[in-house]
Amino acid sequence: MKCFKQNLMVISVALALLISGCQSKFKHTIEKSENSVTIYQDSTIINIEVVNESIIHVQKTLSGNKSSTIPDYVTIIKPQNVKWSIEESENELAISTALIKVLVNSDGTIFYRSKQGNQLLRETNKQTFIKSKTEGEHTVSQGFVAGDEGLYGLGQFQSGIMNWKNVPIRLQQYNQEIAIPFLVSTKGYGIYWHNYSLTDFNNPENEIQFTSTNKVKTKNSSKETVLDGEKEDVAAHITKDKVENNIRETTFIPTKTGEYTFMALSDNNGRMRGEINVNIGGDDIINYSTIWMPRRYSGKKHLEAGKEYKVVFKNTGAKIPGKLFYNEPDYNKTVFSSIAGNTIDYYFIEGNNPSEIISNYQVLTGKAPMFAKSAYGFWQCRERYHNQKELIENAREMRKREIPFDNIVQDWFYWPNGTKGPEWDRAKYPNPEAMAKELKDLNLKLMVSVWPEVKNKKLEEKYHLTKIKSSNYIDVYDKGVSERFYKMLSDSMFHKGVSSIWLDGTEPEGVKDTSVNTAVGPYVEVQNPYSLEVTRTMYEGRRNEFPNERVFNLTRSAYAGQQRYGATSWSGDVEASWEQLSEQIPAGLNFTMAGVPYWTHDIGGFFRDSKSINPIYDNQYTNHEYKELLTRWFQFGTFSPIFRIHGYVSETEIWRYGSEFESTARKFIDLRYKLMPYIYSEAWKITNKSSLLMSPLVYQYPNDKNTWNIKDQFFFGESIMVCSVTEYKQREKEIYLPKGEWYNFWTDERINGNSKITVNTPLNSIPIFVKAGSIIPMGPKVQYATQKTNEPTLIKVYPGKDTEFVLYLDDNESYDYEKGVFSEIRFSYSDSTKELKINKGSGNYIDFKKSPMNFIVEMVGNNKKEEVIFKEKELVLKF
């Protein structure tokens, strides 16, 4: 009987679909199901799925194409039970939810409108196609019309570009570059491009021709740098004596006036060292000189029609002369083109502002869990501590000198010679358990670097680790292999007291033949999400084995959805230069706008001076310009989501750079820890509301076009605006204050916004402003994030608007907050009555009757402070 009912149901559904197709008013046959509409448009099948009121999933394929068997690694929700409707006419199909309307034209193009009727996005048939693998580099491509809007996200890139409109980019994982195919528009929508292969964004339509096509001539020498008998991968590159500099010139006369966007292709098969420079009209629009470099580089410049520009293209050290492509100012398209796959597959995500768009995106791909409170403190890291004694001595010295920090990091070569982790060389680290125990007694956590690349025959055989052919990287797409990889790390690290793992090289860069297979299919089809699967392996493994300890992983790559796996990415092995410092800021801001909130960088740069493969500075400890660069980088790092210093062949402890730097570094470390109540509460908003801790001004002011290209100012949390200094000897700076009133953080001076102002930038400070209508909690000076103190928390109220702040409290370490084991205290300020109310919020982690909290409340601007004790009953303060 049960079988009969099921068969009857299948027949009924099929009949209903047949009837709906026959009765369709639309030009093409359609089929409706509970959550989707399928359109049979000539040889193309279009499926439009309503995921929820704000998210639409679109798939287009050619009739007869087989469906992909690659798992969905990114999205986590199935279509929800929401109301939606469909209307038909001969030439248009309209699908409506409570928030958006999707219009499908008879030619197959799709339009998206808001509930108010405003056009958000529309497809174009230009650069839209599905091809076979033999018909060119890309097999699938979808074009959209780009209007008057700013576009953000897509991951992390070192181009210094903030707004991606019209800019060509290759979305490929690389040391220093991270590909996340999620885009946010100021118009009120986002696009997640659901394809795991290498993808070109705004593939350029034009090429600048050079008359010279000479091949690059180099001769190799096998000289390698070897330190202490260990082959250092970074320093062991093959040096090249250049026979010619590979410099080519031409002239370019644009036919249109406006902003041109460029892409340089320097090598087809990767490159390691050298430089690439594209100079147009005397301006460097592309300039890379670091060791690890990508294959494609983006830049842009405003050009005038009819004017002749000299173009100089230099890519010394590359294997090919390279090519230079461009898009004209009226390109006005947003195009995703992938090199593998047979289905156009993307999600449209609606939101009134970038905050809502990212929040809805995280509904689709997952929210970021809380880190332990210690993760938001200072990370002492260097390349590298050479043995157990050296690491412990420096940890003790930091505590002796009363430099606040919570974490210390062991970088590579802790393993036996001839291998590559994760195993301790007992000659150098005789007792890692005792080392971790002493660090714990010093209230410190230990992080150790590990690669998903195993060069240790004994461990490979013991844990049955299968690698991707042509590489040493494990086949993380094989779930059994990934689980055993975690077991190997747990045995060698976690069971010896290590708290977190630095997952280096998760791009991965070392797969030489992309045509090889993985456990789920061709590597070329799953190349970009490798890091996502590595972090999933680590998060799920550690959380299952140590359920009361929050997971923290540092990783050099990322992908859509990685935020849900307790990971922070860093910007790779960047060079110490003013240009690279300035590039870190938009790189990090676009990374967080791609929906992954936690990001960091090597304070001071990885390659620092002539001893660490950076010819710019002779000695990082004595060179005045480098120490100023380190100071400005440190100030920026203080307001990054994760605060971490690092450097190649460097001793990065702050006292090693002289008293002036140490004094400023102490000032900013102390400020970071004083802001810990604010930071930890903002981190709760990341988990609870999908907010960002570090965001561009456009995140909060998307309708203010003045913010669209600002790349050296950003928000730290909701209320604090940081203005970085990125030029040598810059002692004053012009900044933009958006509409409203602002307070100088250092002086409490109140300033009107919607204007540019010039501010002083002495070396020991940077401009910081607080929005009027903000509440900032600040703690006392401490040596580590969870240090107990009887001193009251300072509550600074910045009047000018009604506001509210939720102070968040929990056990700082476990996942019990997911069960409601936390406490909130709500501070509500009314600007009209000048009243501040303090109330108990959600959660019962703390019984405030038994454990009251002391606050000093300061109303900025009236020099009045009041000390109060909160015992759960509402407090009302009049100012």
Coordinates of C-alpha atoms in Angstrom, one line a residue, residues 681 684-685 688-689 718 775-777 795 797 803-809 822-830 835-843 848 853 855 857 868 870-877:
S681 CA 31.4 42.2 21.8
W684 CA 29.8 38.3 19.0
K685 CA 28.0 40.4 16.4
N688 CA 25.2 36.4 15.9
K689 CA 24.5 38.9 13.2
E718 CA 30.6 49.5 14.0
I775 CA 29.2 53.6 23.0
I776 CA 32.7 52.2 23.4
P777 CA 33.5 49.9 26.4
I795 CA 31.9 53.1 29.2
V797 CA 29.3 57.6 25.4
T803 CA 22.5 54.6 20.3
E804 CA 22.8 51.2 21.9
F805 CA 25.7 48.9 22.6
V806 CA 25.5 45.3 23.8
L807 CA 28.4 44.2 26.0
Y808 CA 28.9 40.5 25.5
L809 CA 30.3 38.1 28.2
F822 CA 26.4 33.8 27.8
S823 CA 25.3 37.2 29.2
E824 CA 24.6 40.5 27.6
I825 CA 24.4 44.0 29.2
R826 CA 22.5 46.6 27.1
F827 CA 23.6 50.2 27.2
S828 CA 20.9 52.5 25.7
Y829 CA 21.4 56.2 25.2
S830 CA 18.8 58.8 24.4
E835 CA 19.9 59.5 29.6
L836 CA 21.9 56.3 29.6
K837 CA 20.0 53.1 30.6
I838 CA 21.9 49.9 31.6
N839 CA 19.8 46.7 31.5
K840 CA 20.3 43.0 31.5
G841 CA 20.2 41.6 28.0
S842 CA 19.9 38.0 26.9
G843 CA 21.6 35.0 28.6
F848 CA 24.8 39.9 38.4
M853 CA 30.0 44.6 37.5
F855 CA 31.5 50.6 35.4
V857 CA 30.5 55.9 32.6
V868 CA 28.1 52.7 39.1
F870 CA 25.3 46.9 37.9
K871 CA 23.4 44.2 39.9
E872 CA 20.9 43.3 37.2
K873 CA 18.4 45.9 38.1
E874 CA 18.0 48.7 35.5
L875 CA 20.3 51.7 36.1
V876 CA 19.4 55.2 34.7
L877 CA 22.0 57.8 34.5

